[in-house]
mmCIF file with all atom_site columns, C-alpha atoms and ligand atoms in Angstrom:
data_model
loop_
_atom_site.group_PDB
_atom_site.id
_atom_site.type_symbol
_atom_site.label_atom_id
_atom_site.label_alt_id
_atom_site.label_comp_id
_atom_site.label_asym_id
_atom_site.label_entity_id
_atom_site.label_seq_id
_atom_site.pdbx_PDB_ins_code
_atom_site.Cartn_x
_atom_site.Cartn_y
_atom_site.Cartn_z
_atom_site.occupancy
_atom_site.B_iso_or_equiv
_atom_site.pdbx_formal_charge
_atom_site.auth_seq_id
_atom_site.auth_comp_id
_atom_site.auth_asym_id
_atom_site.auth_atom_id
_atom_site.pdbx_PDB_model_num
ATOM   1   C CA  . MET J 1 1   ? 0.014   -0.012 -0.032  1.00 0.00 ? 1   MET J CA  1
ATOM   2   C CA  . ALA J 1 2   ? 1.268   3.442  -0.903  1.00 0.00 ? 2   ALA J CA  1
ATOM   3   C CA  . ARG J 1 3   ? 1.394   6.087  1.788   1.00 0.00 ? 3   ARG J CA  1
ATOM   4   C CA  . LEU J 1 4   ? -1.484  8.570  1.673   1.00 0.00 ? 4   LEU J CA  1
ATOM   5   C CA  . PHE J 1 5   ? -0.524  12.271 1.414   1.00 0.00 ? 5   PHE J CA  1
ATOM   6   C CA  . ASN J 1 6   ? -2.042  14.255 4.372   1.00 0.00 ? 6   ASN J CA  1
ATOM   7   C CA  . GLU J 1 7   ? 0.219   17.200 4.498   1.00 0.00 ? 7   GLU J CA  1
ATOM   8   C CA  . PRO J 1 8   ? -0.935  20.907 4.124   1.00 0.00 ? 8   PRO J CA  1
ATOM   9   C CA  . GLU J 1 9   ? 2.036   21.916 1.861   1.00 0.00 ? 9   GLU J CA  1
ATOM   10  C CA  . LEU J 1 10  ? 4.031   20.318 -0.889  1.00 0.00 ? 10  LEU J CA  1
ATOM   11  C CA  . ILE J 1 11  ? 7.184   21.627 -2.632  1.00 0.00 ? 11  ILE J CA  1
ATOM   12  C CA  . ILE J 1 12  ? 7.139   21.207 -6.359  1.00 0.00 ? 12  ILE J CA  1
ATOM   13  C CA  . ALA J 1 13  ? 10.784  20.447 -6.968  1.00 0.00 ? 13  ALA J CA  1
ATOM   14  C CA  . THR J 1 14  ? 11.253  22.235 -10.368 1.00 0.00 ? 14  THR J CA  1
ATOM   15  C CA  . HIS J 1 15  ? 12.710  25.487 -11.480 1.00 0.00 ? 15  HIS J CA  1
ATOM   16  C CA  . ASN J 1 16  ? 10.682  25.305 -14.694 1.00 0.00 ? 16  ASN J CA  1
ATOM   17  C CA  . PRO J 1 17  ? 7.633   27.678 -14.559 1.00 0.00 ? 17  PRO J CA  1
ATOM   18  C CA  . GLY J 1 18  ? 5.656   25.624 -17.119 1.00 0.00 ? 18  GLY J CA  1
ATOM   19  C CA  . LYS J 1 19  ? 5.974   22.449 -15.191 1.00 0.00 ? 19  LYS J CA  1
ATOM   20  C CA  . LEU J 1 20  ? 5.269   24.222 -11.897 1.00 0.00 ? 20  LEU J CA  1
ATOM   21  C CA  . ARG J 1 21  ? 1.953   25.519 -13.187 1.00 0.00 ? 21  ARG J CA  1
ATOM   22  C CA  . GLU J 1 22  ? 0.946   22.194 -14.574 1.00 0.00 ? 22  GLU J CA  1
ATOM   23  C CA  . ILE J 1 23  ? 1.770   20.325 -11.419 1.00 0.00 ? 23  ILE J CA  1
ATOM   24  C CA  . ALA J 1 24  ? 0.376   22.938 -8.995  1.00 0.00 ? 24  ALA J CA  1
ATOM   25  C CA  . GLN J 1 25  ? -2.995  22.749 -10.832 1.00 0.00 ? 25  GLN J CA  1
ATOM   26  C CA  . LEU J 1 26  ? -3.056  19.032 -10.395 1.00 0.00 ? 26  LEU J CA  1
ATOM   27  C CA  . PHE J 1 27  ? -2.929  19.387 -6.615  1.00 0.00 ? 27  PHE J CA  1
ATOM   28  C CA  . GLU J 1 28  ? -5.537  22.134 -6.290  1.00 0.00 ? 28  GLU J CA  1
ATOM   29  C CA  . PRO J 1 29  ? -8.476  19.775 -5.880  1.00 0.00 ? 29  PRO J CA  1
ATOM   30  C CA  . PHE J 1 30  ? -6.798  18.110 -2.910  1.00 0.00 ? 30  PHE J CA  1
ATOM   31  C CA  . GLY J 1 31  ? -6.453  21.322 -0.826  1.00 0.00 ? 31  GLY J CA  1
ATOM   32  C CA  . VAL J 1 32  ? -2.660  21.076 -0.913  1.00 0.00 ? 32  VAL J CA  1
ATOM   33  C CA  . LYS J 1 33  ? -0.665  24.276 -1.071  1.00 0.00 ? 33  LYS J CA  1
ATOM   34  C CA  . ALA J 1 34  ? 1.974   23.988 -3.692  1.00 0.00 ? 34  ALA J CA  1
ATOM   35  C CA  . LEU J 1 35  ? 5.238   25.833 -3.219  1.00 0.00 ? 35  LEU J CA  1
ATOM   36  C CA  . SER J 1 36  ? 7.989   25.935 -5.777  1.00 0.00 ? 36  SER J CA  1
ATOM   37  C CA  . ALA J 1 37  ? 11.612  25.019 -5.185  1.00 0.00 ? 37  ALA J CA  1
ATOM   38  C CA  . GLY J 1 38  ? 12.582  28.141 -7.201  1.00 0.00 ? 38  GLY J CA  1
ATOM   39  C CA  . GLU J 1 39  ? 10.605  30.571 -5.027  1.00 0.00 ? 39  GLU J CA  1
ATOM   40  C CA  . LEU J 1 40  ? 11.976  29.008 -1.877  1.00 0.00 ? 40  LEU J CA  1
ATOM   41  C CA  . GLY J 1 41  ? 15.517  29.516 -3.298  1.00 0.00 ? 41  GLY J CA  1
ATOM   42  C CA  . LEU J 1 42  ? 16.384  25.809 -3.114  1.00 0.00 ? 42  LEU J CA  1
ATOM   43  C CA  . PRO J 1 43  ? 19.412  24.851 -5.142  1.00 0.00 ? 43  PRO J CA  1
ATOM   44  C CA  . GLU J 1 44  ? 18.997  22.615 -8.236  1.00 0.00 ? 44  GLU J CA  1
ATOM   45  C CA  . PRO J 1 45  ? 20.854  19.368 -7.626  1.00 0.00 ? 45  PRO J CA  1
ATOM   46  C CA  . MET J 1 46  ? 23.020  17.463 -10.163 1.00 0.00 ? 46  MET J CA  1
ATOM   47  C CA  . GLU J 1 47  ? 20.846  15.044 -12.132 1.00 0.00 ? 47  GLU J CA  1
ATOM   48  C CA  . ASP J 1 48  ? 23.466  12.300 -12.097 1.00 0.00 ? 48  ASP J CA  1
ATOM   49  C CA  . GLY J 1 49  ? 21.191  9.250  -11.887 1.00 0.00 ? 49  GLY J CA  1
ATOM   50  C CA  . LEU J 1 50  ? 21.149  6.611  -14.639 1.00 0.00 ? 50  LEU J CA  1
ATOM   51  C CA  . THR J 1 51  ? 17.388  6.245  -14.726 1.00 0.00 ? 51  THR J CA  1
ATOM   52  C CA  . PHE J 1 52  ? 14.418  8.644  -14.836 1.00 0.00 ? 52  PHE J CA  1
ATOM   53  C CA  . THR J 1 53  ? 13.274  7.511  -11.461 1.00 0.00 ? 53  THR J CA  1
ATOM   54  C CA  . ALA J 1 54  ? 16.804  7.951  -9.938  1.00 0.00 ? 54  ALA J CA  1
ATOM   55  C CA  . ASN J 1 55  ? 16.842  11.543 -11.213 1.00 0.00 ? 55  ASN J CA  1
ATOM   56  C CA  . ALA J 1 56  ? 13.310  12.203 -9.962  1.00 0.00 ? 56  ALA J CA  1
ATOM   57  C CA  . GLU J 1 57  ? 14.364  10.889 -6.528  1.00 0.00 ? 57  GLU J CA  1
ATOM   58  C CA  . VAL J 1 58  ? 17.520  13.032 -6.383  1.00 0.00 ? 58  VAL J CA  1
ATOM   59  C CA  . LYS J 1 59  ? 15.483  16.149 -7.118  1.00 0.00 ? 59  LYS J CA  1
ATOM   60  C CA  . ALA J 1 60  ? 12.651  15.255 -4.549  1.00 0.00 ? 60  ALA J CA  1
ATOM   61  C CA  . ARG J 1 61  ? 15.095  14.377 -1.822  1.00 0.00 ? 61  ARG J CA  1
ATOM   62  C CA  . ALA J 1 62  ? 17.151  17.567 -2.354  1.00 0.00 ? 62  ALA J CA  1
ATOM   63  C CA  . ALA J 1 63  ? 14.008  19.707 -2.026  1.00 0.00 ? 63  ALA J CA  1
ATOM   64  C CA  . VAL J 1 64  ? 12.968  17.820 1.175   1.00 0.00 ? 64  VAL J CA  1
ATOM   65  C CA  . GLU J 1 65  ? 16.465  18.370 2.706   1.00 0.00 ? 65  GLU J CA  1
ATOM   66  C CA  . GLY J 1 66  ? 16.473  22.053 1.878   1.00 0.00 ? 66  GLY J CA  1
ATOM   67  C CA  . SER J 1 67  ? 12.931  22.750 3.190   1.00 0.00 ? 67  SER J CA  1
ATOM   68  C CA  . ASP J 1 68  ? 11.990  19.997 5.705   1.00 0.00 ? 68  ASP J CA  1
ATOM   69  C CA  . LYS J 1 69  ? 8.747   19.734 3.806   1.00 0.00 ? 69  LYS J CA  1
ATOM   70  C CA  . PRO J 1 70  ? 7.401   17.065 1.504   1.00 0.00 ? 70  PRO J CA  1
ATOM   71  C CA  . ALA J 1 71  ? 8.221   17.417 -2.132  1.00 0.00 ? 71  ALA J CA  1
ATOM   72  C CA  . VAL J 1 72  ? 7.337   16.056 -5.532  1.00 0.00 ? 72  VAL J CA  1
ATOM   73  C CA  . SER J 1 73  ? 9.582   16.055 -8.638  1.00 0.00 ? 73  SER J CA  1
ATOM   74  C CA  . ASP J 1 74  ? 9.484   14.704 -12.168 1.00 0.00 ? 74  ASP J CA  1
ATOM   75  C CA  . ASP J 1 75  ? 11.990  13.542 -14.797 1.00 0.00 ? 75  ASP J CA  1
ATOM   76  C CA  . SER J 1 76  ? 11.062  12.732 -18.337 1.00 0.00 ? 76  SER J CA  1
ATOM   77  C CA  . GLY J 1 77  ? 12.421  12.052 -21.775 1.00 0.00 ? 77  GLY J CA  1
ATOM   78  C CA  . LEU J 1 78  ? 12.173  10.235 -25.108 1.00 0.00 ? 78  LEU J CA  1
ATOM   79  C CA  . VAL J 1 79  ? 13.362  6.620  -25.374 1.00 0.00 ? 79  VAL J CA  1
ATOM   80  C CA  . VAL J 1 80  ? 14.264  5.109  -28.807 1.00 0.00 ? 80  VAL J CA  1
ATOM   81  C CA  . PRO J 1 81  ? 14.982  1.426  -28.411 1.00 0.00 ? 81  PRO J CA  1
ATOM   82  C CA  . ALA J 1 82  ? 16.678  1.170  -31.839 1.00 0.00 ? 82  ALA J CA  1
ATOM   83  C CA  . LEU J 1 83  ? 19.168  3.787  -30.586 1.00 0.00 ? 83  LEU J CA  1
ATOM   84  C CA  . GLY J 1 84  ? 19.995  1.776  -27.415 1.00 0.00 ? 84  GLY J CA  1
ATOM   85  C CA  . GLY J 1 85  ? 17.483  3.870  -25.428 1.00 0.00 ? 85  GLY J CA  1
ATOM   86  C CA  . ASP J 1 86  ? 18.905  7.240  -26.463 1.00 0.00 ? 86  ASP J CA  1
ATOM   87  C CA  . PRO J 1 87  ? 18.303  10.152 -25.985 1.00 0.00 ? 87  PRO J CA  1
ATOM   88  C CA  . GLY J 1 88  ? 16.549  8.910  -22.794 1.00 0.00 ? 88  GLY J CA  1
ATOM   89  C CA  . ILE J 1 89  ? 17.770  10.578 -19.649 1.00 0.00 ? 89  ILE J CA  1
ATOM   90  C CA  . TYR J 1 90  ? 19.878  12.869 -21.895 1.00 0.00 ? 90  TYR J CA  1
ATOM   91  C CA  . SER J 1 91  ? 16.797  14.129 -23.887 1.00 0.00 ? 91  SER J CA  1
ATOM   92  C CA  . ALA J 1 92  ? 17.247  17.772 -22.699 1.00 0.00 ? 92  ALA J CA  1
ATOM   93  C CA  . ARG J 1 93  ? 21.024  17.579 -23.207 1.00 0.00 ? 93  ARG J CA  1
ATOM   94  C CA  . TRP J 1 94  ? 20.736  16.508 -26.885 1.00 0.00 ? 94  TRP J CA  1
ATOM   95  C CA  . ALA J 1 95  ? 19.214  19.886 -27.564 1.00 0.00 ? 95  ALA J CA  1
ATOM   96  C CA  . GLY J 1 96  ? 22.461  21.623 -26.496 1.00 0.00 ? 96  GLY J CA  1
ATOM   97  C CA  . PRO J 1 97  ? 22.892  24.817 -24.485 1.00 0.00 ? 97  PRO J CA  1
ATOM   98  C CA  . ASP J 1 98  ? 20.522  26.702 -26.861 1.00 0.00 ? 98  ASP J CA  1
ATOM   99  C CA  . LYS J 1 99  ? 17.810  24.090 -26.225 1.00 0.00 ? 99  LYS J CA  1
ATOM   100 C CA  . ASN J 1 100 ? 17.443  23.658 -29.963 1.00 0.00 ? 100 ASN J CA  1
ATOM   101 C CA  . PHE J 1 101 ? 15.219  20.671 -30.442 1.00 0.00 ? 101 PHE J CA  1
ATOM   102 C CA  . ASN J 1 102 ? 15.497  20.859 -34.272 1.00 0.00 ? 102 ASN J CA  1
ATOM   103 C CA  . VAL J 1 103 ? 19.092  19.773 -33.794 1.00 0.00 ? 103 VAL J CA  1
ATOM   104 C CA  . ALA J 1 104 ? 18.109  17.063 -31.448 1.00 0.00 ? 104 ALA J CA  1
ATOM   105 C CA  . MET J 1 105 ? 15.342  15.715 -33.722 1.00 0.00 ? 105 MET J CA  1
ATOM   106 C CA  . GLN J 1 106 ? 17.686  15.805 -36.801 1.00 0.00 ? 106 GLN J CA  1
ATOM   107 C CA  . ARG J 1 107 ? 20.291  13.787 -34.820 1.00 0.00 ? 107 ARG J CA  1
ATOM   108 C CA  . ILE J 1 108 ? 17.679  11.191 -34.037 1.00 0.00 ? 108 ILE J CA  1
ATOM   109 C CA  . GLN J 1 109 ? 16.675  11.039 -37.697 1.00 0.00 ? 109 GLN J CA  1
ATOM   110 C CA  . ASN J 1 110 ? 20.320  10.703 -38.792 1.00 0.00 ? 110 ASN J CA  1
ATOM   111 C CA  . GLU J 1 111 ? 21.120  7.999  -36.339 1.00 0.00 ? 111 GLU J CA  1
ATOM   112 C CA  . LEU J 1 112 ? 17.974  6.045  -37.017 1.00 0.00 ? 112 LEU J CA  1
ATOM   113 C CA  . GLY J 1 113 ? 18.609  5.453  -40.722 1.00 0.00 ? 113 GLY J CA  1
ATOM   114 C CA  . ASN J 1 114 ? 16.528  2.385  -41.636 1.00 0.00 ? 114 ASN J CA  1
ATOM   115 C CA  . LYS J 1 115 ? 16.237  1.124  -38.035 1.00 0.00 ? 115 LYS J CA  1
ATOM   116 C CA  . ASP J 1 116 ? 12.908  0.538  -36.237 1.00 0.00 ? 116 ASP J CA  1
ATOM   117 C CA  . ARG J 1 117 ? 11.020  3.879  -35.662 1.00 0.00 ? 117 ARG J CA  1
ATOM   118 C CA  . GLY J 1 118 ? 9.241   2.790  -32.422 1.00 0.00 ? 118 GLY J CA  1
ATOM   119 C CA  . ALA J 1 119 ? 9.687   5.071  -29.369 1.00 0.00 ? 119 ALA J CA  1
ATOM   120 C CA  . TYR J 1 120 ? 8.183   6.080  -26.111 1.00 0.00 ? 120 TYR J CA  1
ATOM   121 C CA  . PHE J 1 121 ? 8.025   8.913  -23.752 1.00 0.00 ? 121 PHE J CA  1
ATOM   122 C CA  . VAL J 1 122 ? 8.628   8.278  -20.075 1.00 0.00 ? 122 VAL J CA  1
ATOM   123 C CA  . ALA J 1 123 ? 7.784   10.425 -17.083 1.00 0.00 ? 123 ALA J CA  1
ATOM   124 C CA  . ALA J 1 124 ? 8.928   9.478  -13.606 1.00 0.00 ? 124 ALA J CA  1
ATOM   125 C CA  . LEU J 1 125 ? 7.439   11.101 -10.513 1.00 0.00 ? 125 LEU J CA  1
ATOM   126 C CA  . ALA J 1 126 ? 8.900   10.944 -6.938  1.00 0.00 ? 126 ALA J CA  1
ATOM   127 C CA  . LEU J 1 127 ? 6.929   12.036 -3.867  1.00 0.00 ? 127 LEU J CA  1
ATOM   128 C CA  . ALA J 1 128 ? 9.188   12.310 -0.807  1.00 0.00 ? 128 ALA J CA  1
ATOM   129 C CA  . TRP J 1 129 ? 8.388   12.945 2.870   1.00 0.00 ? 129 TRP J CA  1
ATOM   130 C CA  . PRO J 1 130 ? 10.768  14.510 5.479   1.00 0.00 ? 130 PRO J CA  1
ATOM   131 C CA  . ASP J 1 131 ? 10.985  11.142 7.314   1.00 0.00 ? 131 ASP J CA  1
ATOM   132 C CA  . GLY J 1 132 ? 12.727  9.649  4.324   1.00 0.00 ? 132 GLY J CA  1
ATOM   133 C CA  . HIS J 1 133 ? 9.615   7.820  2.880   1.00 0.00 ? 133 HIS J CA  1
ATOM   134 C CA  . ILE J 1 134 ? 9.313   7.999  -0.891  1.00 0.00 ? 134 ILE J CA  1
ATOM   135 C CA  . GLU J 1 135 ? 6.758   6.861  -3.447  1.00 0.00 ? 135 GLU J CA  1
ATOM   136 C CA  . MET J 1 136 ? 7.640   6.582  -7.166  1.00 0.00 ? 136 MET J CA  1
ATOM   137 C CA  . PHE J 1 137 ? 5.570   6.294  -10.232 1.00 0.00 ? 137 PHE J CA  1
ATOM   138 C CA  . GLU J 1 138 ? 6.444   5.902  -13.966 1.00 0.00 ? 138 GLU J CA  1
ATOM   139 C CA  . GLY J 1 139 ? 4.155   6.787  -16.892 1.00 0.00 ? 139 GLY J CA  1
ATOM   140 C CA  . MET J 1 140 ? 4.608   6.041  -20.526 1.00 0.00 ? 140 MET J CA  1
ATOM   141 C CA  . VAL J 1 141 ? 3.163   6.667  -23.994 1.00 0.00 ? 141 VAL J CA  1
ATOM   142 C CA  . HIS J 1 142 ? 4.184   4.575  -26.952 1.00 0.00 ? 142 HIS J CA  1
ATOM   143 C CA  . GLY J 1 143 ? 4.360   5.667  -30.581 1.00 0.00 ? 143 GLY J CA  1
ATOM   144 C CA  . THR J 1 144 ? 6.304   6.023  -33.806 1.00 0.00 ? 144 THR J CA  1
ATOM   145 C CA  . LEU J 1 145 ? 8.915   8.595  -34.886 1.00 0.00 ? 145 LEU J CA  1
ATOM   146 C CA  . VAL J 1 146 ? 7.877   10.420 -38.149 1.00 0.00 ? 146 VAL J CA  1
ATOM   147 C CA  . TRP J 1 147 ? 10.000  12.564 -40.469 1.00 0.00 ? 147 TRP J CA  1
ATOM   148 C CA  . PRO J 1 148 ? 9.790   15.465 -41.330 1.00 0.00 ? 148 PRO J CA  1
ATOM   149 C CA  . PRO J 1 149 ? 8.612   16.965 -37.980 1.00 0.00 ? 149 PRO J CA  1
ATOM   150 C CA  . ARG J 1 150 ? 5.018   18.145 -37.970 1.00 0.00 ? 150 ARG J CA  1
ATOM   151 C CA  . GLY J 1 151 ? 3.207   20.700 -35.773 1.00 0.00 ? 151 GLY J CA  1
ATOM   152 C CA  . ASP J 1 152 ? 4.193   23.476 -33.402 1.00 0.00 ? 152 ASP J CA  1
ATOM   153 C CA  . LEU J 1 153 ? 1.677   23.092 -30.594 1.00 0.00 ? 153 LEU J CA  1
ATOM   154 C CA  . GLY J 1 154 ? 3.970   21.210 -28.247 1.00 0.00 ? 154 GLY J CA  1
ATOM   155 C CA  . PHE J 1 155 ? 7.624   21.347 -27.201 1.00 0.00 ? 155 PHE J CA  1
ATOM   156 C CA  . GLY J 1 156 ? 10.759  19.257 -27.263 1.00 0.00 ? 156 GLY J CA  1
ATOM   157 C CA  . TYR J 1 157 ? 10.458  16.082 -29.412 1.00 0.00 ? 157 TYR J CA  1
ATOM   158 C CA  . ASP J 1 158 ? 6.645   16.460 -29.896 1.00 0.00 ? 158 ASP J CA  1
ATOM   159 C CA  . PRO J 1 159 ? 6.860   17.176 -33.667 1.00 0.00 ? 159 PRO J CA  1
ATOM   160 C CA  . ILE J 1 160 ? 8.327   13.805 -34.461 1.00 0.00 ? 160 ILE J CA  1
ATOM   161 C CA  . PHE J 1 161 ? 6.332   11.741 -32.042 1.00 0.00 ? 161 PHE J CA  1
ATOM   162 C CA  . GLN J 1 162 ? 3.086   10.165 -33.279 1.00 0.00 ? 162 GLN J CA  1
ATOM   163 C CA  . PRO J 1 163 ? 1.307   8.245  -30.508 1.00 0.00 ? 163 PRO J CA  1
ATOM   164 C CA  . ASP J 1 164 ? -0.078  4.810  -31.280 1.00 0.00 ? 164 ASP J CA  1
ATOM   165 C CA  . GLY J 1 165 ? -3.666  4.894  -32.488 1.00 0.00 ? 165 GLY J CA  1
ATOM   166 C CA  . TYR J 1 166 ? -3.368  8.452  -33.975 1.00 0.00 ? 166 TYR J CA  1
ATOM   167 C CA  . ASP J 1 167 ? -2.264  9.909  -37.329 1.00 0.00 ? 167 ASP J CA  1
ATOM   168 C CA  . ILE J 1 168 ? -1.071  13.195 -35.939 1.00 0.00 ? 168 ILE J CA  1
ATOM   169 C CA  . THR J 1 169 ? 2.013   14.006 -33.909 1.00 0.00 ? 169 THR J CA  1
ATOM   170 C CA  . PHE J 1 170 ? 2.057   15.428 -30.379 1.00 0.00 ? 170 PHE J CA  1
ATOM   171 C CA  . GLY J 1 171 ? 3.109   18.685 -32.062 1.00 0.00 ? 171 GLY J CA  1
ATOM   172 C CA  . GLU J 1 172 ? -0.261  18.716 -33.756 1.00 0.00 ? 172 GLU J CA  1
ATOM   173 C CA  . PHE J 1 173 ? -2.277  17.731 -30.684 1.00 0.00 ? 173 PHE J CA  1
ATOM   174 C CA  . GLU J 1 174 ? -4.241  20.436 -28.772 1.00 0.00 ? 174 GLU J CA  1
ATOM   175 C CA  . PRO J 1 175 ? -2.519  20.710 -25.383 1.00 0.00 ? 175 PRO J CA  1
ATOM   176 C CA  . SER J 1 176 ? -5.676  19.414 -23.479 1.00 0.00 ? 176 SER J CA  1
ATOM   177 C CA  . ALA J 1 177 ? -5.774  16.333 -25.734 1.00 0.00 ? 177 ALA J CA  1
ATOM   178 C CA  . LYS J 1 178 ? -2.097  15.694 -25.238 1.00 0.00 ? 178 LYS J CA  1
ATOM   179 C CA  . HIS J 1 179 ? -2.448  16.039 -21.462 1.00 0.00 ? 179 HIS J CA  1
ATOM   180 C CA  . ALA J 1 180 ? -5.237  13.407 -21.496 1.00 0.00 ? 180 ALA J CA  1
ATOM   181 C CA  . ILE J 1 181 ? -2.903  10.630 -22.901 1.00 0.00 ? 181 ILE J CA  1
ATOM   182 C CA  . SER J 1 182 ? 0.616   11.773 -22.140 1.00 0.00 ? 182 SER J CA  1
ATOM   183 C CA  . HIS J 1 183 ? 3.341   10.026 -20.103 1.00 0.00 ? 183 HIS J CA  1
ATOM   184 C CA  . ARG J 1 184 ? 3.020   12.769 -17.501 1.00 0.00 ? 184 ARG J CA  1
ATOM   185 C CA  . ALA J 1 185 ? -0.720  12.294 -17.276 1.00 0.00 ? 185 ALA J CA  1
ATOM   186 C CA  . ASP J 1 186 ? -0.156  8.556  -16.856 1.00 0.00 ? 186 ASP J CA  1
ATOM   187 C CA  . ALA J 1 187 ? 2.315   9.052  -13.991 1.00 0.00 ? 187 ALA J CA  1
ATOM   188 C CA  . PHE J 1 188 ? 0.150   11.781 -12.283 1.00 0.00 ? 188 PHE J CA  1
ATOM   189 C CA  . ASN J 1 189 ? -2.925  9.557  -12.540 1.00 0.00 ? 189 ASN J CA  1
ATOM   190 C CA  . GLN J 1 190 ? -1.043  6.682  -10.898 1.00 0.00 ? 190 GLN J CA  1
ATOM   191 C CA  . MET J 1 191 ? 0.243   8.950  -8.090  1.00 0.00 ? 191 MET J CA  1
ATOM   192 C CA  . VAL J 1 192 ? -3.195  10.517 -7.373  1.00 0.00 ? 192 VAL J CA  1
ATOM   193 C CA  . ALA J 1 193 ? -4.851  7.123  -7.314  1.00 0.00 ? 193 ALA J CA  1
ATOM   194 C CA  . ALA J 1 194 ? -2.258  5.814  -4.875  1.00 0.00 ? 194 ALA J CA  1
ATOM   195 C CA  . CYS J 1 195 ? -1.531  8.776  -2.608  1.00 0.00 ? 195 CYS J CA  1
ATOM   196 C CA  . PHE J 1 196 ? -4.258  11.339 -3.035  1.00 0.00 ? 196 PHE J CA  1
ATOM   197 C CA  . ALA J 1 197 ? -7.437  9.298  -3.226  1.00 0.00 ? 197 ALA J CA  1
ATOM   198 C CA  . PRO J 1 198 ? -10.219 11.193 -1.391  1.00 0.00 ? 198 PRO J CA  1
HETATM 199 P P1  . IMP S 2 .   ? 13.470  17.167 -17.854 1.00 0.00 ? 1   IMP S P1  1
HETATM 200 O O1  . IMP S 2 .   ? 12.331  16.215 -17.412 1.00 0.00 ? 1   IMP S O1  1
HETATM 201 O O2  . IMP S 2 .   ? 13.117  18.569 -17.453 1.00 0.00 ? 1   IMP S O2  1
HETATM 202 O O3  . IMP S 2 .   ? 14.801  16.667 -17.380 1.00 0.00 ? 1   IMP S O3  1
HETATM 203 O O4  . IMP S 2 .   ? 13.473  17.194 -19.409 1.00 0.00 ? 1   IMP S O4  1
HETATM 204 C C1  . IMP S 2 .   ? 13.076  16.208 -20.224 1.00 0.00 ? 1   IMP S C1  1
HETATM 205 C C2  . IMP S 2 .   ? 13.262  16.435 -21.679 1.00 0.00 ? 1   IMP S C2  1
HETATM 206 O O5  . IMP S 2 .   ? 12.636  15.368 -22.388 1.00 0.00 ? 1   IMP S O5  1
HETATM 207 C C3  . IMP S 2 .   ? 12.630  17.721 -22.297 1.00 0.00 ? 1   IMP S C3  1
HETATM 208 O O6  . IMP S 2 .   ? 13.638  18.758 -22.359 1.00 0.00 ? 1   IMP S O6  1
HETATM 209 C C4  . IMP S 2 .   ? 12.190  17.296 -23.606 1.00 0.00 ? 1   IMP S C4  1
HETATM 210 O O7  . IMP S 2 .   ? 13.245  17.365 -24.450 1.00 0.00 ? 1   IMP S O7  1
HETATM 211 C C5  . IMP S 2 .   ? 11.825  15.871 -23.423 1.00 0.00 ? 1   IMP S C5  1
HETATM 212 N N1  . IMP S 2 .   ? 10.425  15.663 -23.189 1.00 0.00 ? 1   IMP S N1  1
HETATM 213 C C6  . IMP S 2 .   ? 9.893   15.253 -21.997 1.00 0.00 ? 1   IMP S C6  1
HETATM 214 N N2  . IMP S 2 .   ? 8.544   15.259 -22.092 1.00 0.00 ? 1   IMP S N2  1
HETATM 215 C C7  . IMP S 2 .   ? 8.212   15.609 -23.376 1.00 0.00 ? 1   IMP S C7  1
HETATM 216 C C8  . IMP S 2 .   ? 7.062   15.809 -24.087 1.00 0.00 ? 1   IMP S C8  1
HETATM 217 O O8  . IMP S 2 .   ? 5.967   15.598 -23.531 1.00 0.00 ? 1   IMP S O8  1
HETATM 218 N N3  . IMP S 2 .   ? 7.177   16.207 -25.320 1.00 0.00 ? 1   IMP S N3  1
HETATM 219 C C9  . IMP S 2 .   ? 8.314   16.413 -25.975 1.00 0.00 ? 1   IMP S C9  1
HETATM 220 N N4  . IMP S 2 .   ? 9.488   16.281 -25.354 1.00 0.00 ? 1   IMP S N4  1
HETATM 221 C C10 . IMP S 2 .   ? 9.468   15.857 -24.001 1.00 0.00 ? 1   IMP S C10 1
#
């Protein structure tokens, strides 16, 4: 049994305003006050884990240590099995310091050649308490990589990712439609069902 979350406050361990908004909204119905690691001035730890869950854990535990309050964090990326799992946990890094995802998508296309175009997005969530307890969840969405990229409604690798069962890319999805089936939604739904059930 997962531990139920009964605390008045929760740190969202991200310095990304977009993620903060998305995650804070999720907790509104549960009467939890969401505080951001950024506004509390908590440092960003090194993401040196070898898995998405390890990196989510590092970020959640660092926020707990810096605040003595419970914290939630996420880590996500695109996994291409034909590329040995790349870019995976290095998804953000493949875009370089300028965060240029056209470069990252082109690199995937170049390395893929005639290999299998199957891919999936992963989102790991870690929910940590000050007594050291932690709950982890991993969400996924499977699909196919298309070329050339299509659509500008999303971010990151969305324009080359076509989820299974659809003939449009995440870049062509309305944001609300993407949020209904995304890897992040999958992980959040698992966490809410396990730890925030009314
Ligand atoms: P992080 O979770 O902030 O470490 O970054 C994960 C990286 O994975 C992002 O910079 C994106 O490149 C990629 N990524 C994660 N989720 C998505 C998504 O929903 N669409 C497109 N790219 C994503």
